[in-house]
Amino acid sequence: MTTLNGFVKVGGGPRKVLVLSGWFGSSADWQALTPALDTEAFTYVFFDYRGYGQSLEREGEFTFAEAARDVLALADHLGWDRFSLIGHSMGGMAMQRVLLDAPQRIERMAGISAVPACGSRMDAARLAGFSGTINDVSKRAGIIAFSTGNRLTPRWSAHLADESMRGSRREAFAAYLPEWATRDFSAELADSDGSKVPVKLFI
C-alpha cells in the first residue's frame, strides 16, 4: 500500500486544484481562506510536503523531484486525471517540477509570489543568511518581515515564524532551502510540453 502525504481537502466541485505552500508554510496556513472559496465549482486539496504539516513525520529526501512524485501519487489516489496547481513562493517552483514530470495532466497554474524554475539564484552569502533561520525563530521572523516589505507588525511575523517552527522538521526545512535557492531546471521546462500550460502570476 502506497503511503500518501498529508493533505486537507475542501469542496466537491468538478474543477480540481492542488495547492502547494511556501518554505515557511503548510496546509494549515490556507484554512483561513476556505470560507471564501467556491466549493461547488471547485475541489481544493492543500498538500503538505514531507517533513511539513500533516506529513511532519514522513521521512524522505526533501527534494522537489520527490515532492512532484508525491503530488502525482496523491492525484492518482484522488482519481484526478487532470488538475490545476497553485503554488506560493517555494511552492511556485515545486509546482513547475510537477508540470515538468506530467505536463499532460496539468490544466492551469497560478503562482503567488512564486519562485521561478531557475530558482532564486542565491549567492553563498545570501544562502548562509537564510540558512541561519533553520534553528532560529527570530531570524525566521526577520526573513518573513523583510520578504513582505516590513509592512506588517512584528507580532504577525513572529506568529508566522512560530507556526513555521512547529509545522516543519528542521532537516526538511534545511533540505528544501537549496532546492528553491540554487537549483535550476528552467531549460528542461522550456523544452517540455509544460511550456504550453496557461499560467497566471500574482506578485
mmCIF file with all atom_site columns, N, CA and C in Angstrom, residues 2-7 17-21 45-50 55 58 63-81 83-86 91 94-99 101-102 105-106 176:
data_model
loop_
_atom_site.group_PDB
_atom_site.id
_atom_site.type_symbol
_atom_site.label_atom_id
_atom_site.label_alt_id
_atom_site.label_comp_id
_atom_site.label_asym_id
_atom_site.label_entity_id
_atom_site.label_seq_id
_atom_site.pdbx_PDB_ins_code
_atom_site.Cartn_x
_atom_site.Cartn_y
_atom_site.Cartn_z
_atom_site.occupancy
_atom_site.B_iso_or_equiv
_atom_site.pdbx_formal_charge
_atom_site.auth_seq_id
_atom_site.auth_comp_id
_atom_site.auth_asym_id
_atom_site.auth_atom_id
_atom_site.pdbx_PDB_model_num
ATOM 1   N N  . THR A 1 2   ? 0.600  2.187  -0.902  1.00 0.00 ? 2   THR A N  1
ATOM 2   C CA . THR A 1 2   ? 1.380  3.410  -1.011  1.00 0.00 ? 2   THR A CA 1
ATOM 3   C C  . THR A 1 2   ? 1.022  4.372  0.116   1.00 0.00 ? 2   THR A C  1
ATOM 4   N N  . THR A 1 3   ? 2.047  4.906  0.776   1.00 0.00 ? 3   THR A N  1
ATOM 5   C CA . THR A 1 3   ? 1.834  5.918  1.805   1.00 0.00 ? 3   THR A CA 1
ATOM 6   C C  . THR A 1 3   ? 1.731  7.269  1.131   1.00 0.00 ? 3   THR A C  1
ATOM 7   N N  . LEU A 1 4   ? 0.706  8.028  1.495   1.00 0.00 ? 4   LEU A N  1
ATOM 8   C CA . LEU A 1 4   ? 0.473  9.328  0.882   1.00 0.00 ? 4   LEU A CA 1
ATOM 9   C C  . LEU A 1 4   ? 0.872  10.455 1.821   1.00 0.00 ? 4   LEU A C  1
ATOM 10  N N  . ASN A 1 5   ? 1.207  11.589 1.234   1.00 0.00 ? 5   ASN A N  1
ATOM 11  C CA . ASN A 1 5   ? 1.430  12.782 2.038   1.00 0.00 ? 5   ASN A CA 1
ATOM 12  C C  . ASN A 1 5   ? 0.121  13.268 2.628   1.00 0.00 ? 5   ASN A C  1
ATOM 13  N N  . GLY A 1 6   ? 0.230  13.988 3.732   1.00 0.00 ? 6   GLY A N  1
ATOM 14  C CA . GLY A 1 6   ? -0.953 14.577 4.346   1.00 0.00 ? 6   GLY A CA 1
ATOM 15  C C  . GLY A 1 6   ? -1.526 15.695 3.488   1.00 0.00 ? 6   GLY A C  1
ATOM 16  N N  . PHE A 1 7   ? -2.806 15.915 3.628   1.00 0.00 ? 7   PHE A N  1
ATOM 17  C CA . PHE A 1 7   ? -3.463 16.963 2.850   1.00 0.00 ? 7   PHE A CA 1
ATOM 18  C C  . PHE A 1 7   ? -4.780 17.342 3.513   1.00 0.00 ? 7   PHE A C  1
ATOM 19  N N  . VAL A 1 17  ? -8.133 21.422 -7.977  1.00 0.00 ? 17  VAL A N  1
ATOM 20  C CA . VAL A 1 17  ? -6.998 22.319 -7.750  1.00 0.00 ? 17  VAL A CA 1
ATOM 21  C C  . VAL A 1 17  ? -6.156 21.785 -6.594  1.00 0.00 ? 17  VAL A C  1
ATOM 22  N N  . LEU A 1 18  ? -4.870 21.647 -6.827  1.00 0.00 ? 18  LEU A N  1
ATOM 23  C CA . LEU A 1 18  ? -3.948 21.206 -5.781  1.00 0.00 ? 18  LEU A CA 1
ATOM 24  C C  . LEU A 1 18  ? -3.020 22.365 -5.436  1.00 0.00 ? 18  LEU A C  1
ATOM 25  N N  . VAL A 1 19  ? -2.885 22.641 -4.132  1.00 0.00 ? 19  VAL A N  1
ATOM 26  C CA . VAL A 1 19  ? -2.211 23.850 -3.655  1.00 0.00 ? 19  VAL A CA 1
ATOM 27  C C  . VAL A 1 19  ? -0.937 23.480 -2.904  1.00 0.00 ? 19  VAL A C  1
ATOM 28  N N  . LEU A 1 20  ? 0.174  24.144 -3.284  1.00 0.00 ? 20  LEU A N  1
ATOM 29  C CA . LEU A 1 20  ? 1.485  23.895 -2.689  1.00 0.00 ? 20  LEU A CA 1
ATOM 30  C C  . LEU A 1 20  ? 1.949  25.132 -1.920  1.00 0.00 ? 20  LEU A C  1
ATOM 31  N N  . SER A 1 21  ? 2.366  24.927 -0.697  1.00 0.00 ? 21  SER A N  1
ATOM 32  C CA . SER A 1 21  ? 2.744  26.025 0.197   1.00 0.00 ? 21  SER A CA 1
ATOM 33  C C  . SER A 1 21  ? 4.182  26.478 -0.027  1.00 0.00 ? 21  SER A C  1
ATOM 34  N N  . VAL A 1 45  ? -7.351 20.796 -2.827  1.00 0.00 ? 45  VAL A N  1
ATOM 35  C CA . VAL A 1 45  ? -6.545 19.961 -1.944  1.00 0.00 ? 45  VAL A CA 1
ATOM 36  C C  . VAL A 1 45  ? -5.278 20.734 -1.583  1.00 0.00 ? 45  VAL A C  1
ATOM 37  N N  . PHE A 1 46  ? -5.084 20.953 -0.286  1.00 0.00 ? 46  PHE A N  1
ATOM 38  C CA . PHE A 1 46  ? -3.920 21.659 0.229   1.00 0.00 ? 46  PHE A CA 1
ATOM 39  C C  . PHE A 1 46  ? -2.911 20.610 0.698   1.00 0.00 ? 46  PHE A C  1
ATOM 40  N N  . PHE A 1 47  ? -1.783 20.567 0.021   1.00 0.00 ? 47  PHE A N  1
ATOM 41  C CA . PHE A 1 47  ? -0.800 19.489 0.130   1.00 0.00 ? 47  PHE A CA 1
ATOM 42  C C  . PHE A 1 47  ? 0.287  19.833 1.152   1.00 0.00 ? 47  PHE A C  1
ATOM 43  N N  . ASP A 1 48  ? 0.741  18.831 1.900   1.00 0.00 ? 48  ASP A N  1
ATOM 44  C CA . ASP A 1 48  ? 1.877  19.008 2.808   1.00 0.00 ? 48  ASP A CA 1
ATOM 45  C C  . ASP A 1 48  ? 3.078  18.219 2.292   1.00 0.00 ? 48  ASP A C  1
ATOM 46  N N  . TYR A 1 49  ? 4.187  18.931 2.087   1.00 0.00 ? 49  TYR A N  1
ATOM 47  C CA . TYR A 1 49  ? 5.438  18.259 1.733   1.00 0.00 ? 49  TYR A CA 1
ATOM 48  C C  . TYR A 1 49  ? 5.863  17.314 2.862   1.00 0.00 ? 49  TYR A C  1
ATOM 49  N N  . ARG A 1 50  ? 6.719  16.352 2.537   1.00 0.00 ? 50  ARG A N  1
ATOM 50  C CA . ARG A 1 50  ? 7.322  15.530 3.582   1.00 0.00 ? 50  ARG A CA 1
ATOM 51  C C  . ARG A 1 50  ? 8.062  16.442 4.564   1.00 0.00 ? 50  ARG A C  1
ATOM 52  N N  . SER A 1 55  ? 2.339  15.899 7.115   1.00 0.00 ? 55  SER A N  1
ATOM 53  C CA . SER A 1 55  ? 3.390  14.959 6.692   1.00 0.00 ? 55  SER A CA 1
ATOM 54  C C  . SER A 1 55  ? 4.654  15.145 7.537   1.00 0.00 ? 55  SER A C  1
ATOM 55  N N  . ARG A 1 58  ? 6.889  12.172 8.068   1.00 0.00 ? 58  ARG A N  1
ATOM 56  C CA . ARG A 1 58  ? 7.213  11.355 6.893   1.00 0.00 ? 58  ARG A CA 1
ATOM 57  C C  . ARG A 1 58  ? 8.662  11.587 6.467   1.00 0.00 ? 58  ARG A C  1
ATOM 58  N N  . THR A 1 63  ? 13.194 16.812 -1.571  1.00 0.00 ? 63  THR A N  1
ATOM 59  C CA . THR A 1 63  ? 13.522 17.471 -2.830  1.00 0.00 ? 63  THR A CA 1
ATOM 60  C C  . THR A 1 63  ? 12.235 17.740 -3.609  1.00 0.00 ? 63  THR A C  1
ATOM 61  N N  . PHE A 1 64  ? 12.335 18.618 -4.610  1.00 0.00 ? 64  PHE A N  1
ATOM 62  C CA . PHE A 1 64  ? 11.172 18.873 -5.448  1.00 0.00 ? 64  PHE A CA 1
ATOM 63  C C  . PHE A 1 64  ? 10.850 17.687 -6.343  1.00 0.00 ? 64  PHE A C  1
ATOM 64  N N  . ALA A 1 65  ? 11.863 16.931 -6.753  1.00 0.00 ? 65  ALA A N  1
ATOM 65  C CA . ALA A 1 65  ? 11.600 15.732 -7.551  1.00 0.00 ? 65  ALA A CA 1
ATOM 66  C C  . ALA A 1 65  ? 10.748 14.754 -6.751  1.00 0.00 ? 65  ALA A C  1
ATOM 67  N N  . GLU A 1 66  ? 11.091 14.594 -5.484  1.00 0.00 ? 66  GLU A N  1
ATOM 68  C CA . GLU A 1 66  ? 10.315 13.722 -4.605  1.00 0.00 ? 66  GLU A CA 1
ATOM 69  C C  . GLU A 1 66  ? 8.926  14.299 -4.359  1.00 0.00 ? 66  GLU A C  1
ATOM 70  N N  . ALA A 1 67  ? 8.841  15.612 -4.134  1.00 0.00 ? 67  ALA A N  1
ATOM 71  C CA . ALA A 1 67  ? 7.545  16.249 -3.904  1.00 0.00 ? 67  ALA A CA 1
ATOM 72  C C  . ALA A 1 67  ? 6.630  16.090 -5.112  1.00 0.00 ? 67  ALA A C  1
ATOM 73  N N  . ALA A 1 68  ? 7.200  16.191 -6.322  1.00 0.00 ? 68  ALA A N  1
ATOM 74  C CA . ALA A 1 68  ? 6.395  16.016 -7.534  1.00 0.00 ? 68  ALA A CA 1
ATOM 75  C C  . ALA A 1 68  ? 5.834  14.598 -7.607  1.00 0.00 ? 68  ALA A C  1
ATOM 76  N N  . ARG A 1 69  ? 6.654  13.623 -7.274  1.00 0.00 ? 69  ARG A N  1
ATOM 77  C CA . ARG A 1 69  ? 6.157  12.236 -7.258  1.00 0.00 ? 69  ARG A CA 1
ATOM 78  C C  . ARG A 1 69  ? 5.044  12.075 -6.233  1.00 0.00 ? 69  ARG A C  1
ATOM 79  N N  . ASP A 1 70  ? 5.200  12.723 -5.076  1.00 0.00 ? 70  ASP A N  1
ATOM 80  C CA . ASP A 1 70  ? 4.175  12.634 -4.034  1.00 0.00 ? 70  ASP A CA 1
ATOM 81  C C  . ASP A 1 70  ? 2.875  13.309 -4.466  1.00 0.00 ? 70  ASP A C  1
ATOM 82  N N  . VAL A 1 71  ? 2.989  14.445 -5.142  1.00 0.00 ? 71  VAL A N  1
ATOM 83  C CA . VAL A 1 71  ? 1.797  15.138 -5.657  1.00 0.00 ? 71  VAL A CA 1
ATOM 84  C C  . VAL A 1 71  ? 1.065  14.247 -6.651  1.00 0.00 ? 71  VAL A C  1
ATOM 85  N N  . LEU A 1 72  ? 1.794  13.645 -7.561  1.00 0.00 ? 72  LEU A N  1
ATOM 86  C CA . LEU A 1 72  ? 1.161  12.806 -8.584  1.00 0.00 ? 72  LEU A CA 1
ATOM 87  C C  . LEU A 1 72  ? 0.574  11.537 -7.979  1.00 0.00 ? 72  LEU A C  1
ATOM 88  N N  . ALA A 1 73  ? 1.226  11.003 -6.948  1.00 0.00 ? 73  ALA A N  1
ATOM 89  C CA . ALA A 1 73  ? 0.664  9.832  -6.257  1.00 0.00 ? 73  ALA A CA 1
ATOM 90  C C  . ALA A 1 73  ? -0.642 10.201 -5.566  1.00 0.00 ? 73  ALA A C  1
ATOM 91  N N  . LEU A 1 74  ? -0.689 11.394 -4.976  1.00 0.00 ? 74  LEU A N  1
ATOM 92  C CA . LEU A 1 74  ? -1.919 11.843 -4.329  1.00 0.00 ? 74  LEU A CA 1
ATOM 93  C C  . LEU A 1 74  ? -3.018 12.070 -5.362  1.00 0.00 ? 74  LEU A C  1
ATOM 94  N N  . ALA A 1 75  ? -2.669 12.686 -6.486  1.00 0.00 ? 75  ALA A N  1
ATOM 95  C CA . ALA A 1 75  ? -3.658 12.897 -7.553  1.00 0.00 ? 75  ALA A CA 1
ATOM 96  C C  . ALA A 1 75  ? -4.206 11.562 -8.052  1.00 0.00 ? 75  ALA A C  1
ATOM 97  N N  . ASP A 1 76  ? -3.347 10.566 -8.186  1.00 0.00 ? 76  ASP A N  1
ATOM 98  C CA . ASP A 1 76  ? -3.797 9.230  -8.587  1.00 0.00 ? 76  ASP A CA 1
ATOM 99  C C  . ASP A 1 76  ? -4.772 8.666  -7.553  1.00 0.00 ? 76  ASP A C  1
ATOM 100 N N  . HIS A 1 77  ? -4.417 8.820  -6.283  1.00 0.00 ? 77  HIS A N  1
ATOM 101 C CA . HIS A 1 77  ? -5.275 8.326  -5.206  1.00 0.00 ? 77  HIS A CA 1
ATOM 102 C C  . HIS A 1 77  ? -6.652 8.993  -5.230  1.00 0.00 ? 77  HIS A C  1
ATOM 103 N N  . LEU A 1 78  ? -6.662 10.278 -5.551  1.00 0.00 ? 78  LEU A N  1
ATOM 104 C CA . LEU A 1 78  ? -7.922 11.026 -5.606  1.00 0.00 ? 78  LEU A CA 1
ATOM 105 C C  . LEU A 1 78  ? -8.705 10.764 -6.894  1.00 0.00 ? 78  LEU A C  1
ATOM 106 N N  . GLY A 1 79  ? -8.078 10.103 -7.849  1.00 0.00 ? 79  GLY A N  1
ATOM 107 C CA . GLY A 1 79  ? -8.721 9.860  -9.132  1.00 0.00 ? 79  GLY A CA 1
ATOM 108 C C  . GLY A 1 79  ? -8.720 11.076 -10.037 1.00 0.00 ? 79  GLY A C  1
ATOM 109 N N  . TRP A 1 80  ? -7.738 11.946 -9.867  1.00 0.00 ? 80  TRP A N  1
ATOM 110 C CA . TRP A 1 80  ? -7.644 13.163 -10.663 1.00 0.00 ? 80  TRP A CA 1
ATOM 111 C C  . TRP A 1 80  ? -6.741 12.918 -11.864 1.00 0.00 ? 80  TRP A C  1
ATOM 112 N N  . ASP A 1 81  ? -7.311 12.757 -13.030 1.00 0.00 ? 81  ASP A N  1
ATOM 113 C CA . ASP A 1 81  ? -6.506 12.607 -14.242 1.00 0.00 ? 81  ASP A CA 1
ATOM 114 C C  . ASP A 1 81  ? -5.876 13.941 -14.646 1.00 0.00 ? 81  ASP A C  1
ATOM 115 N N  . PHE A 1 83  ? -5.720 18.259 -13.443 1.00 0.00 ? 83  PHE A N  1
ATOM 116 C CA . PHE A 1 83  ? -5.973 19.190 -12.341 1.00 0.00 ? 83  PHE A CA 1
ATOM 117 C C  . PHE A 1 83  ? -5.123 20.438 -12.542 1.00 0.00 ? 83  PHE A C  1
ATOM 118 N N  . SER A 1 84  ? -5.442 21.473 -11.782 1.00 0.00 ? 84  SER A N  1
ATOM 119 C CA . SER A 1 84  ? -4.677 22.717 -11.801 1.00 0.00 ? 84  SER A CA 1
ATOM 120 C C  . SER A 1 84  ? -3.820 22.805 -10.536 1.00 0.00 ? 84  SER A C  1
ATOM 121 N N  . LEU A 1 85  ? -2.834 23.690 -10.578 1.00 0.00 ? 85  LEU A N  1
ATOM 122 C CA . LEU A 1 85  ? -1.901 23.857 -9.472  1.00 0.00 ? 85  LEU A CA 1
ATOM 123 C C  . LEU A 1 85  ? -1.824 25.315 -9.039  1.00 0.00 ? 85  LEU A C  1
ATOM 124 N N  . ILE A 1 86  ? -1.757 25.526 -7.742  1.00 0.00 ? 86  ILE A N  1
ATOM 125 C CA . ILE A 1 86  ? -1.434 26.827 -7.166  1.00 0.00 ? 86  ILE A CA 1
ATOM 126 C C  . ILE A 1 86  ? -0.182 26.647 -6.327  1.00 0.00 ? 86  ILE A C  1
ATOM 127 N N  . GLY A 1 91  ? 6.537  26.987 -3.302  1.00 0.00 ? 91  GLY A N  1
ATOM 128 C CA . GLY A 1 91  ? 5.560  26.129 -3.965  1.00 0.00 ? 91  GLY A CA 1
ATOM 129 C C  . GLY A 1 91  ? 5.410  26.427 -5.438  1.00 0.00 ? 91  GLY A C  1
ATOM 130 N N  . ALA A 1 94  ? 8.057  24.318 -6.918  1.00 0.00 ? 94  ALA A N  1
ATOM 131 C CA . ALA A 1 94  ? 7.659  22.919 -6.764  1.00 0.00 ? 94  ALA A CA 1
ATOM 132 C C  . ALA A 1 94  ? 6.586  22.535 -7.779  1.00 0.00 ? 94  ALA A C  1
ATOM 133 N N  . MET A 1 95  ? 5.619  23.430 -8.023  1.00 0.00 ? 95  MET A N  1
ATOM 134 C CA . MET A 1 95  ? 4.556  23.070 -8.958  1.00 0.00 ? 95  MET A CA 1
ATOM 135 C C  . MET A 1 95  ? 5.088  22.968 -10.380 1.00 0.00 ? 95  MET A C  1
ATOM 136 N N  . GLN A 1 96  ? 6.143  23.730 -10.692 1.00 0.00 ? 96  GLN A N  1
ATOM 137 C CA . GLN A 1 96  ? 6.746  23.622 -12.021 1.00 0.00 ? 96  GLN A CA 1
ATOM 138 C C  . GLN A 1 96  ? 7.479  22.286 -12.191 1.00 0.00 ? 96  GLN A C  1
ATOM 139 N N  . ARG A 1 97  ? 7.952  21.730 -11.092 1.00 0.00 ? 97  ARG A N  1
ATOM 140 C CA . ARG A 1 97  ? 8.548  20.396 -11.153 1.00 0.00 ? 97  ARG A CA 1
ATOM 141 C C  . ARG A 1 97  ? 7.466  19.351 -11.449 1.00 0.00 ? 97  ARG A C  1
ATOM 142 N N  . VAL A 1 98  ? 6.273  19.531 -10.865 1.00 0.00 ? 98  VAL A N  1
ATOM 143 C CA . VAL A 1 98  ? 5.149  18.648 -11.184 1.00 0.00 ? 98  VAL A CA 1
ATOM 144 C C  . VAL A 1 98  ? 4.802  18.778 -12.670 1.00 0.00 ? 98  VAL A C  1
ATOM 145 N N  . LEU A 1 99  ? 4.768  20.009 -13.142 1.00 0.00 ? 99  LEU A N  1
ATOM 146 C CA . LEU A 1 99  ? 4.473  20.266 -14.552 1.00 0.00 ? 99  LEU A CA 1
ATOM 147 C C  . LEU A 1 99  ? 5.493  19.589 -15.459 1.00 0.00 ? 99  LEU A C  1
ATOM 148 N N  . ASP A 1 101 ? 7.193  16.914 -14.857 1.00 0.00 ? 101 ASP A N  1
ATOM 149 C CA . ASP A 1 101 ? 7.044  15.455 -14.805 1.00 0.00 ? 101 ASP A CA 1
ATOM 150 C C  . ASP A 1 101 ? 5.777  14.957 -15.484 1.00 0.00 ? 101 ASP A C  1
ATOM 151 N N  . ALA A 1 102 ? 4.722  15.784 -15.484 1.00 0.00 ? 102 ALA A N  1
ATOM 152 C CA . ALA A 1 102 ? 3.436  15.314 -16.031 1.00 0.00 ? 102 ALA A CA 1
ATOM 153 C C  . ALA A 1 102 ? 2.675  16.463 -16.692 1.00 0.00 ? 102 ALA A C  1
ATOM 154 N N  . ARG A 1 105 ? -1.108 16.354 -17.572 1.00 0.00 ? 105 ARG A N  1
ATOM 155 C CA . ARG A 1 105 ? -2.122 16.269 -16.516 1.00 0.00 ? 105 ARG A CA 1
ATOM 156 C C  . ARG A 1 105 ? -2.487 17.633 -15.937 1.00 0.00 ? 105 ARG A C  1
ATOM 157 N N  . ILE A 1 106 ? -1.735 18.666 -16.296 1.00 0.00 ? 106 ILE A N  1
ATOM 158 C CA . ILE A 1 106 ? -1.934 19.983 -15.680 1.00 0.00 ? 106 ILE A CA 1
ATOM 159 C C  . ILE A 1 106 ? -2.762 20.879 -16.599 1.00 0.00 ? 106 ILE A C  1
ATOM 160 N N  . TYR A 1 176 ? 15.007 21.758 1.862   1.00 0.00 ? 176 TYR A N  1
ATOM 161 C CA . TYR A 1 176 ? 14.267 22.442 0.801   1.00 0.00 ? 176 TYR A CA 1
ATOM 162 C C  . TYR A 1 176 ? 14.902 23.774 0.423   1.00 0.00 ? 176 TYR A C  1
#
